[in-house]
Amino acid sequence: MQYGFFDDARREYVITTPRTPLPWINYLGSESFFALCSNTAGGYAFYRDARLRRLTRYRYNNAPLDQEGFHLYIRDGGCVWNPGWQPVQTELDAYSCRHGLGYTVIRGEKNGLAVTQELFVPQGDDCLLMRVSLRNDSGAVKTTDLFPYLEFCLWDAMDDGSNFQRNYSIGEVEIDGAAIYHKTEYRERRDHYAVFWSNRKPLAFDTAREAFLGLYGSPARPEAVFGAGCTGSVAHGWQPIAAQQHRLTLAPGAEERLIFGLGYLENAREEKWEAPGVINKQKARAMLARYADNAAFDAALAALGQHWETLLGVYRLRSGEEKLDRMVNIWNQYQCMVTFNMSRSASYFESGMGRGMGFRDSCQDLLGFVHMIPERARERILDIAATQFPDGSAYHQYQPLTKKGNLAVGSGFNDDPLWLIAGTDAYLRETGDWSILDEIVDFDNDPTLAQPLLEHLRRSFGFTRTHLGPHGLPLIGRADWNDCLNLNCFSEHPGESFQITGPSEGPVAESVFIAGMFVKYGRAWADICRHLGLADEAAEAERAVAAMEKAVLAAGWDGAWFRRAYDAFGRVVGGRECEEGQIFIEPQGMCVMAGIGKESGEAALALQSVEDRLETKYGIVLLQPAYTRYRLELGEISSYPPGYKENAGIFCHNNPWIVCAETELGHGERAFALYRRTAPAYLEDISEIHRTEPYVYSQMIAGKDAPSFGEAKNSWLTGTAAWTFLSISQAILGIKPTLDGLQVDPCVPSFLRRFTVTRRYRGAEYEITVENPDGAEHGVSEIRLDGRALSGNILPVLEKGARAQVQVRMG
Ligand code: GLC
Ligand code: GLC
């Protein structure tokens, strides 16, 4: 069942009922000011850091769902309603929500009044804008009251939700004409404030929640809206809010538009006050003036559109397959940008209070956005590398506001170092900017330990190499990519963190997955060395890689698939002899992507085993059989009920590894069949089962062992975005950046007889048309660049600004 439809021409998903199976959201903002906005105008806003600079409140596990946000109440005659239906839930005569690239438009109609709410964050500014348009389609004059409402957060979202003995006494606001200032803690150490404003003077306002909602009122029935209107309350402590009441009289056919905003501003210490206790509002006034009228609003919206046009212009596909084109050209890349901005911090599943930026997550996210914003990828790589330790290991997480490694979690996730090679390698292949390797970067955020980035990569490689276990496979540490396979943890007490309990590294537990990574990214490291003229180092790295490959085929091969690990007692994890958890997806994906067993047959066997044992109609589950009881020696993985999360859920992140692995063996048909199985646009008609947004990937879909098989959770912030984009754009469609140029190596399903990719690469534009008359799965017989036949399949790097036509024939 569908709850809306794709409007590809406008790059929007249009939701046609407010009763979606979960709130379906969008992300507004792409620099420093962000807001999440659901299809019923729920959500929250923050500046840079969703925990430390939260502007508005959100209650995640509330009932009813999704009550806080950017709501508007309309009081028209005796009827109170919201254009987005929530929170009053008055039945609407018409409703739609258009989620577009960085903006959302919600429209509701009731009794001949149409109200539209347009929300976005302008480029280069720290505010959320909301334009409200009202049109009187009834035949009679209407006098209507309009109430915008939002609830401020007292900045630190964690403290705001727990430290009530203090917080109920500190809330402060100032009112200045059509603007409401939130200035809690501004009197002491905070140098920032928030402002909510409108471009028209309201009839009345409220800033105390009790006054607006009523002491025992709720967002679904605010006393001010249902009763006598706003009261002019000034919040002292308790819950500061911003609410206004505007009265509009509309002749039949008349339309009115108001602009509202929520801004964040900082003042230098010595310029904080304009009078004792009165905020210096100069910057806020300038912000208000920037968006005073519709022309300014429209210009800012157009600039946002241009921004996305540029980003999405880097990789464009025309395949004739509608769902594929919309995933590749719009939504998958859009989601990659959102993961770049948010990492795993703030969604409707991630509270914004927990994890900062993950080392491995951020390195992998890079793979999905490096082509769109290489300069910011460069900066990200350097930030991440600065949280590496001198021995090559790394802080597992860091805080975006401070860019410092997170001490509470520390290090010991032994896959982390190799992801730095993966991310940097992707950057080099995209940009050819070798100067990044000369950048001097701190170790452990300590400038006295700084070394060139190249040295960081060397230590990444060296760390794995020097932390091997009894079988010559890498030691797993606290966990590898699978955060829940905690082989050195042995946690017996409720509430202990599986990730940081126990020793950070045992001398026995080993990971076949990291071994696969070492082969794949160790080769990348060797290529980088060779490119730099470090031939000896390259050769030495290749020897280490070859030894690892041997170790995998000896101790990591189970007969029909790759094993997962060895536990702290040296027992196999992910092998036939195991009672449960006999086969895992991760090493099949990573080892085959690394080319292990490609010639000798193990790779093909491993992928066959994935098909036979792990594949379901909704995707590939992480392991089988699911663990049915808690196992001390395995940790968190066995803490989840069967079929959820890492315990045999369909963990979407590593499905594209299998897609890439299939193309490694030339299986285009299979690769695409797997790609489409988890691609959201292809799941739109089963939205009642899938439940999350049909335009973005989720972290997890419940596996076949779960009662809710097929139900997705944790949408938006997942490494799935980057890896699926890689799997479709590079592995299947075959347009791959290499160190030497753009390689064309498609591996496609036979129905795809012709497609065109327009790719901007290192300043030039290539229009690549692939013809596949005989429906080959793999292999290119001819490439012509501007009519001239090319030997090999790597397109040369062209001059900046050049445009080239490339004709490719498969078969
Ligand atoms: C989460 C984490 C990621 C990890 C994955 C598997 O998505 O963000 O780092 O690899 O779970 O446990
Ligand atoms: C939990 C989740 C996992 C995530 C981790 C982050 O273990 O199951 O997906 O990566 O938390 O710490």
Short mmCIF file of C-alpha atoms and ligand atoms in Angstrom, two decimals, residues 344 350 355 360-361 364 396 415 480-484 622 645-646 651 653 699 717-719, ligand 1:
data_model
loop_
_atom_site.label_atom_id
_atom_site.label_comp_id
_atom_site.label_asym_id
_atom_site.label_seq_id
_atom_site.Cartn_x
_atom_site.Cartn_y
_atom_site.Cartn_z
CA ARG A 344 24.46 8.96 13.33
CA GLU A 350 18.85 8.64 17.05
CA ARG A 355 26.86 9.11 19.80
CA ARG A 360 34.22 4.02 10.87
CA ASP A 361 30.82 5.50 10.08
CA GLN A 364 32.28 5.03 5.07
CA HIS A 396 35.79 5.14 17.99
CA ASP A 415 38.38 -2.31 12.00
CA ASP A 480 34.85 -4.88 14.24
CA TRP A 481 32.21 -3.44 11.85
CA ASN A 482 29.64 -5.42 13.78
CA ASP A 483 29.48 -3.42 17.00
CA CYS A 484 27.56 -6.24 18.62
CA LEU A 622 22.96 -10.86 8.81
CA LYS A 645 19.24 -5.77 14.51
CA GLU A 646 22.53 -7.62 14.31
CA PHE A 651 21.09 -5.09 8.22
CA HIS A 653 24.39 -1.67 5.29
CA GLN A 699 19.46 0.72 8.99
CA LEU A 717 21.21 7.75 9.30
CA THR A 718 22.88 4.62 8.06
CA GLY A 719 25.98 3.63 6.14
C1 GLC B 1 25.55 0.80 13.45
C2 GLC B 1 26.83 1.57 13.64
C3 GLC B 1 27.94 1.05 12.78
C4 GLC B 1 28.05 -0.43 12.88
C5 GLC B 1 26.73 -1.12 12.63
C6 GLC B 1 26.79 -2.61 12.86
O1 GLC B 1 24.99 1.13 12.22
O2 GLC B 1 26.64 2.94 13.41
O3 GLC B 1 29.16 1.64 13.15
O4 GLC B 1 29.01 -0.84 11.96
O5 GLC B 1 25.76 -0.59 13.49
O6 GLC B 1 26.91 -2.94 14.20
#
